[in-house]
């Protein structure tokens, strides 16, 4: 389905070595995070910042060729982010990060260490960072390093480029996504499809055929990263190779002209995977002009940046 992409797998040691090699100044923060899943979260942002490409959890299936993603808009974005939750009035309140596609050096990914460090410090000041089970733990992880943190970074970027917040996800559904700066907010049914597998007990193939033929991916929400999950016994890797897949027991990065990472919050070491390509979109006629705020360091400010290589 995705010829030309290299699928890389990372275990816990690989992730540690990745941070040591490419972001040594962030190693203390990486090691200080209290759980494997939080380190897996942190790593996926760094992998996308360094390598670019596509990241997906191991319980995500690729339903459309990556080369077709955002094609209807002429591959006009340097980061694709899927809408996860919205209010009753149709306004976005959270983005998912179980699948992301980005150019190397994107300012949203560059800002993630700042967001996570702030969240981590705040948790400790409130005496809440050490909870390791139950709903409180899950909410803490989601907020400190997961979708809550990613959404905070996107909101900051949106404000810096003069966008409107919250995103009108009803309009995003109608338009097939909304562009702010170099980020395209993708409809939930395109880059976040999968709740149907739980709500209606359907397979991804059934959802695609009967409900969401336009979906790029299908997230099966196995939730194996949780301390007390309802673990699905039939966790399998999809026929997406060499494209989207990530897992706590295996991480990968697809590298071709497209790089990134995916981590499936599963039991064990928390390994993740990433689709890695240092020139996402070059095969589609793009150039490599990315405003990269520091190869291995944080920018002095959360620079907005632009990218001329498009997804």
Short mmCIF file of C-alpha atoms in Angstrom, two decimals:
data_model
loop_
_atom_site.label_atom_id
_atom_site.label_comp_id
_atom_site.label_asym_id
_atom_site.label_seq_id
_atom_site.Cartn_x
_atom_site.Cartn_y
_atom_site.Cartn_z
CA UNK A 1 0.00 0.00 0.00
CA UNK A 2 2.90 2.37 0.73
CA UNK A 3 5.81 1.59 -1.59
CA UNK A 4 8.92 3.66 -1.00
CA UNK A 5 8.40 3.97 2.73
CA UNK A 6 10.77 2.37 5.22
CA UNK A 7 9.21 1.02 8.40
CA UNK A 8 11.52 1.26 11.42
CA UNK A 9 10.91 -0.40 14.77
CA UNK A 10 12.30 0.95 18.06
CA UNK A 11 12.40 -0.72 21.43
CA UNK A 12 12.96 1.07 24.74
CA UNK A 13 16.73 0.96 24.35
CA UNK A 14 16.50 2.32 20.80
CA UNK A 15 14.38 5.23 21.98
CA UNK A 16 16.85 6.02 24.75
CA UNK A 17 19.73 5.94 22.28
CA UNK A 18 17.78 8.13 19.88
CA UNK A 19 17.36 10.81 22.53
CA UNK A 20 20.99 10.48 23.63
CA UNK A 21 22.22 10.90 20.07
CA UNK A 22 19.93 13.60 18.73
CA UNK A 23 18.60 15.46 21.80
CA UNK A 24 21.13 14.95 24.61
CA UNK A 25 20.01 18.14 26.35
CA UNK A 26 16.55 16.58 26.74
CA UNK A 27 17.75 13.26 28.15
CA UNK A 28 17.19 14.23 31.80
CA UNK A 29 13.60 15.21 31.07
CA UNK A 30 13.05 12.04 29.06
CA UNK A 31 14.36 9.85 31.88
CA UNK A 32 12.43 11.78 34.53
CA UNK A 33 9.06 10.96 32.99
CA UNK A 34 7.48 8.43 35.37
CA UNK A 35 5.98 5.90 32.94
CA UNK A 36 6.94 4.06 29.77
CA UNK A 37 3.98 5.46 27.90
CA UNK A 38 4.98 9.05 28.71
CA UNK A 39 8.48 8.38 27.44
CA UNK A 40 6.93 6.82 24.32
CA UNK A 41 4.80 9.95 23.87
CA UNK A 42 7.80 12.23 24.27
CA UNK A 43 9.87 10.17 21.87
CA UNK A 44 7.28 10.28 19.08
CA UNK A 45 7.38 14.09 18.99
CA UNK A 46 11.17 14.08 18.91
CA UNK A 47 11.20 11.45 16.15
CA UNK A 48 8.84 13.50 14.02
CA UNK A 49 10.83 16.66 14.71
CA UNK A 50 14.07 15.02 13.70
CA UNK A 51 12.95 12.65 10.94
CA UNK A 52 9.54 13.80 9.77
CA UNK A 53 7.08 11.33 8.27
CA UNK A 54 4.17 9.39 9.71
CA UNK A 55 3.71 8.08 13.22
CA UNK A 56 0.97 5.66 14.26
CA UNK A 57 0.15 3.48 17.23
CA UNK A 58 0.37 -0.28 16.75
CA UNK A 59 -3.40 -0.62 16.92
CA UNK A 60 -3.81 1.74 13.96
CA UNK A 61 -4.51 0.34 10.51
CA UNK A 62 -3.68 2.22 7.35
CA UNK A 63 -6.78 2.40 5.15
CA UNK A 64 -5.58 4.74 2.37
CA UNK A 65 -2.11 5.07 0.79
CA UNK A 66 -0.11 7.73 2.56
CA UNK A 67 0.64 9.38 -0.79
CA UNK A 68 -3.08 10.17 -1.10
CA UNK A 69 -3.35 11.91 2.26
CA UNK A 70 -4.37 15.54 1.86
CA UNK A 71 -4.10 15.19 -1.92
CA UNK A 72 -7.46 16.92 -2.33
CA UNK A 73 -5.81 20.08 -0.99
CA UNK A 74 -2.69 19.73 -3.09
CA UNK A 75 -0.57 18.51 -0.14
CA UNK A 76 -0.67 22.06 1.24
CA UNK A 77 0.32 21.30 4.86
CA UNK A 78 3.52 20.47 6.73
CA UNK A 79 1.64 18.77 9.58
CA UNK A 80 -1.58 16.74 9.56
CA UNK A 81 -3.40 16.47 12.91
CA UNK A 82 -6.63 14.58 13.46
CA UNK A 83 -9.51 16.05 15.44
CA UNK A 84 -10.39 13.75 18.35
CA UNK A 85 -13.05 15.43 20.47
CA UNK A 86 -15.42 18.34 20.06
CA UNK A 87 -18.16 20.13 21.93
CA UNK A 88 -21.86 19.74 21.24
CA UNK A 89 -21.61 22.95 19.23
CA UNK A 90 -19.01 21.45 16.92
CA UNK A 91 -15.85 23.12 18.20
CA UNK A 92 -12.65 21.15 18.57
CA UNK A 93 -11.32 20.63 22.09
CA UNK A 94 -8.72 17.94 21.49
CA UNK A 95 -6.51 16.46 18.78
CA UNK A 96 -5.34 12.86 18.73
CA UNK A 97 -1.69 11.84 18.53
CA UNK A 98 -2.10 8.15 17.83
CA UNK A 99 -1.35 9.08 14.23
CA UNK A 100 0.48 12.19 13.02
CA UNK A 101 2.23 13.20 9.80
CA UNK A 102 4.77 16.01 9.77
CA UNK A 103 7.73 17.55 8.01
CA UNK A 104 11.06 17.44 9.88
CA UNK A 105 11.62 20.40 12.17
CA UNK A 106 8.02 21.52 12.40
CA UNK A 107 7.61 24.20 15.12
CA UNK A 108 4.72 22.34 16.78
CA UNK A 109 7.00 19.34 17.37
CA UNK A 110 9.81 21.68 18.42
CA UNK A 111 7.54 23.13 21.11
CA UNK A 112 6.53 19.77 22.61
CA UNK A 113 9.47 19.49 25.08
CA UNK A 114 8.52 22.89 26.52
CA UNK A 115 4.87 21.87 26.87
CA UNK A 116 5.74 18.52 28.46
CA UNK A 117 8.30 20.01 30.85
CA UNK A 118 5.73 22.56 31.98
CA UNK A 119 3.07 19.90 32.48
CA UNK A 120 5.47 17.64 34.31
CA UNK A 121 6.58 20.39 36.69
CA UNK A 122 3.00 21.44 37.31
CA UNK A 123 2.00 17.87 38.15
CA UNK A 124 4.73 17.56 40.73
CA UNK A 125 3.91 20.91 42.25
CA UNK A 126 0.37 19.63 42.72
CA UNK A 127 1.67 16.31 44.02
CA UNK A 128 -0.05 14.34 41.31
CA UNK A 129 2.65 13.00 39.04
CA UNK A 130 3.28 9.77 40.89
CA UNK A 131 -0.17 8.20 40.53
CA UNK A 132 0.34 5.01 38.55
CA UNK A 133 -3.03 3.35 38.20
CA UNK A 134 -6.71 3.98 37.66
CA UNK A 135 -8.54 6.76 35.89
CA UNK A 136 -6.49 9.48 37.56
CA UNK A 137 -3.29 8.00 36.17
CA UNK A 138 -4.80 7.69 32.70
CA UNK A 139 -6.01 11.29 32.71
CA UNK A 140 -2.62 12.48 33.96
CA UNK A 141 -0.77 10.70 31.16
CA UNK A 142 -3.17 11.98 28.52
CA UNK A 143 -2.75 15.52 29.77
CA UNK A 144 0.98 15.57 30.53
CA UNK A 145 2.36 14.01 27.36
CA UNK A 146 -0.58 12.72 25.31
CA UNK A 147 -3.42 14.37 23.39
CA UNK A 148 -3.83 17.15 25.95
CA UNK A 149 -0.21 18.22 25.56
CA UNK A 150 -0.32 17.95 21.77
CA UNK A 151 -3.51 20.02 21.67
CA UNK A 152 -1.91 22.71 23.85
CA UNK A 153 1.01 22.97 21.42
CA UNK A 154 -1.34 23.20 18.44
CA UNK A 155 -3.36 25.90 20.17
CA UNK A 156 -0.23 27.94 20.86
CA UNK A 157 0.87 27.58 17.24
CA UNK A 158 -2.59 28.54 16.01
CA UNK A 159 -2.49 31.72 18.07
CA UNK A 160 1.00 32.56 16.80
CA UNK A 161 -0.12 32.35 13.16
CA UNK A 162 -3.26 34.41 13.82
CA UNK A 163 -5.73 31.56 13.60
CA UNK A 164 -9.02 31.14 15.43
CA UNK A 165 -9.47 28.85 18.42
CA UNK A 166 -11.25 26.60 18.99
CA UNK A 167 -11.26 25.06 15.52
CA UNK A 168 -14.71 24.77 13.98
CA UNK A 169 -14.70 21.01 13.43
CA UNK A 170 -18.11 21.08 11.73
CA UNK A 171 -16.56 23.30 9.08
CA UNK A 172 -13.50 21.05 8.99
CA UNK A 173 -15.79 18.11 8.22
CA UNK A 174 -17.41 20.01 5.39
CA UNK A 175 -14.13 21.20 3.87
CA UNK A 176 -12.09 18.05 4.47
CA UNK A 177 -9.91 19.90 6.95
CA UNK A 178 -8.98 23.43 8.00
CA UNK A 179 -5.54 24.94 7.38
CA UNK A 180 -3.90 27.21 9.95
CA UNK A 181 -0.32 28.17 9.23
CA UNK A 182 1.25 24.99 7.88
CA UNK A 183 -1.02 22.68 9.95
CA UNK A 184 -4.13 21.06 8.54
CA UNK A 185 -6.70 19.97 11.13
CA UNK A 186 -8.25 16.82 9.66
CA UNK A 187 -11.82 15.65 10.33
CA UNK A 188 -12.25 12.95 12.95
CA UNK A 189 -13.75 10.55 10.42
CA UNK A 190 -10.66 10.94 8.19
CA UNK A 191 -7.68 10.90 10.58
CA UNK A 192 -9.39 9.62 13.71
CA UNK A 193 -11.81 6.94 12.58
CA UNK A 194 -12.11 3.87 14.78
CA UNK A 195 -14.63 4.48 17.55
CA UNK A 196 -17.08 2.54 15.41
CA UNK A 197 -15.07 -0.63 16.10
CA UNK A 198 -16.02 -0.22 19.77
CA UNK A 199 -19.47 1.35 19.57
CA UNK A 200 -20.82 -0.98 16.88
CA UNK A 201 -18.50 -3.97 17.31
CA UNK A 202 -17.32 -3.65 13.72
CA UNK A 203 -14.00 -4.47 12.11
CA UNK A 204 -11.98 -1.75 10.41
CA UNK A 205 -12.81 -3.24 7.02
CA UNK A 206 -16.52 -3.18 7.84
CA UNK A 207 -16.32 0.44 8.98
CA UNK A 208 -14.52 1.45 5.81
CA UNK A 209 -16.94 -0.40 3.54
CA UNK A 210 -20.17 0.55 5.31
CA UNK A 211 -19.55 3.81 7.17
CA UNK A 212 -16.29 5.67 6.43
CA UNK A 213 -14.91 4.93 2.96
CA UNK A 214 -12.95 8.21 3.06
CA UNK A 215 -11.00 7.35 6.25
CA UNK A 216 -7.21 7.41 6.04
CA UNK A 217 -6.75 5.18 9.08
CA UNK A 218 -8.65 3.03 11.57
CA UNK A 219 -7.72 3.19 15.24
CA UNK A 220 -8.85 0.10 17.13
CA UNK A 221 -8.43 1.60 20.63
CA UNK A 222 -6.97 -1.49 22.28
CA UNK A 223 -5.75 0.73 25.12
CA UNK A 224 -3.05 -1.71 26.21
CA UNK A 225 -0.97 1.13 27.65
CA UNK A 226 -3.36 1.49 30.57
CA UNK A 227 -2.62 -0.16 33.89
CA UNK A 228 -5.95 -1.95 34.03
CA UNK A 229 -7.12 -2.18 30.43
CA UNK A 230 -9.71 -4.30 28.77
CA UNK A 231 -7.05 -5.92 26.65
CA UNK A 232 -8.02 -7.09 23.20
CA UNK A 233 -6.66 -10.57 22.60
CA UNK A 234 -6.51 -10.26 18.84
CA UNK A 235 -4.00 -7.42 18.51
CA UNK A 236 -2.41 -7.82 15.11
CA UNK A 237 -0.36 -5.61 12.84
CA UNK A 238 -2.25 -4.47 9.78
CA UNK A 239 -1.30 -4.96 6.16
CA UNK A 240 -0.04 -1.41 6.06
CA UNK A 241 3.62 -2.29 5.68
CA UNK A 242 5.77 -0.50 5.17
CA UNK A 243 3.61 2.33 6.46
CA UNK A 244 1.83 3.04 9.72
CA UNK A 245 2.49 1.02 12.84
CA UNK A 246 3.85 1.55 16.30
CA UNK A 247 3.92 -0.33 19.54
CA UNK A 248 5.25 -0.30 23.05
CA UNK A 249 6.80 -3.64 22.26
CA UNK A 250 8.01 -2.39 18.92
CA UNK A 251 8.61 1.05 17.48
CA UNK A 252 9.10 1.98 13.93
CA UNK A 253 9.93 4.76 11.62
CA UNK A 254 9.09 4.68 7.95
CA UNK A 255 11.83 6.30 6.05
CA UNK A 256 11.78 7.11 2.43
CA UNK A 257 10.97 10.66 1.84
CA UNK A 258 8.67 10.61 4.72
CA UNK A 259 9.56 10.31 8.36
CA UNK A 260 7.86 10.12 11.66
CA UNK A 261 6.94 7.79 14.43
CA UNK A 262 4.16 5.87 15.96
CA UNK A 263 3.77 4.41 19.37
CA UNK A 264 1.18 1.97 20.50
CA UNK A 265 0.69 2.30 24.19
CA UNK A 266 0.95 -1.37 24.88
CA UNK A 267 2.19 -3.36 27.80
CA UNK A 268 5.88 -3.74 28.43
CA UNK A 269 8.74 -1.58 27.37
CA UNK A 270 6.73 1.08 25.62
CA UNK A 271 8.54 0.85 22.32
CA UNK A 272 7.27 2.82 19.38
CA UNK A 273 7.60 3.11 15.67
CA UNK A 274 7.85 5.89 13.16
CA UNK A 275 7.49 6.43 9.46
CA UNK A 276 10.62 8.32 8.73
CA UNK A 277 11.36 10.39 5.74
CA UNK A 278 13.57 13.36 5.78
CA UNK A 279 11.89 14.89 2.75
CA UNK A 280 8.20 14.30 3.00
CA UNK A 281 6.62 15.13 -0.29
CA UNK A 282 9.71 15.39 -2.45
CA UNK A 283 8.40 12.63 -4.68
CA UNK A 284 5.42 14.88 -5.29
CA UNK A 285 7.48 17.77 -6.55
CA UNK A 286 8.14 19.57 -3.27
CA UNK A 287 11.41 21.13 -2.20
CA UNK A 288 13.20 20.75 1.11
CA UNK A 289 12.85 24.23 2.54
CA UNK A 290 11.88 23.77 6.17
CA UNK A 291 12.48 26.41 8.80
CA UNK A 292 14.14 24.08 11.29
CA UNK A 293 14.66 25.78 14.68
CA UNK A 294 17.65 23.79 15.82
CA UNK A 295 18.75 20.35 14.74
CA UNK A 296 19.17 18.98 18.25
CA UNK A 297 18.00 21.85 20.41
CA UNK A 298 14.99 23.80 21.43
CA UNK A 299 14.37 27.13 19.76
CA UNK A 300 14.90 30.22 21.91
CA UNK A 301 11.25 30.91 21.28
CA UNK A 302 8.47 28.74 19.88
CA UNK A 303 9.07 29.93 16.34
CA UNK A 304 6.21 29.68 13.89
CA UNK A 305 8.29 28.63 10.90
CA UNK A 306 7.24 27.70 7.41
CA UNK A 307 7.76 24.69 5.20
CA UNK A 308 7.89 24.45 1.44
CA UNK A 309 7.90 20.65 1.37
CA UNK A 310 4.33 19.57 1.57
CA UNK A 311 2.56 16.47 2.80
#
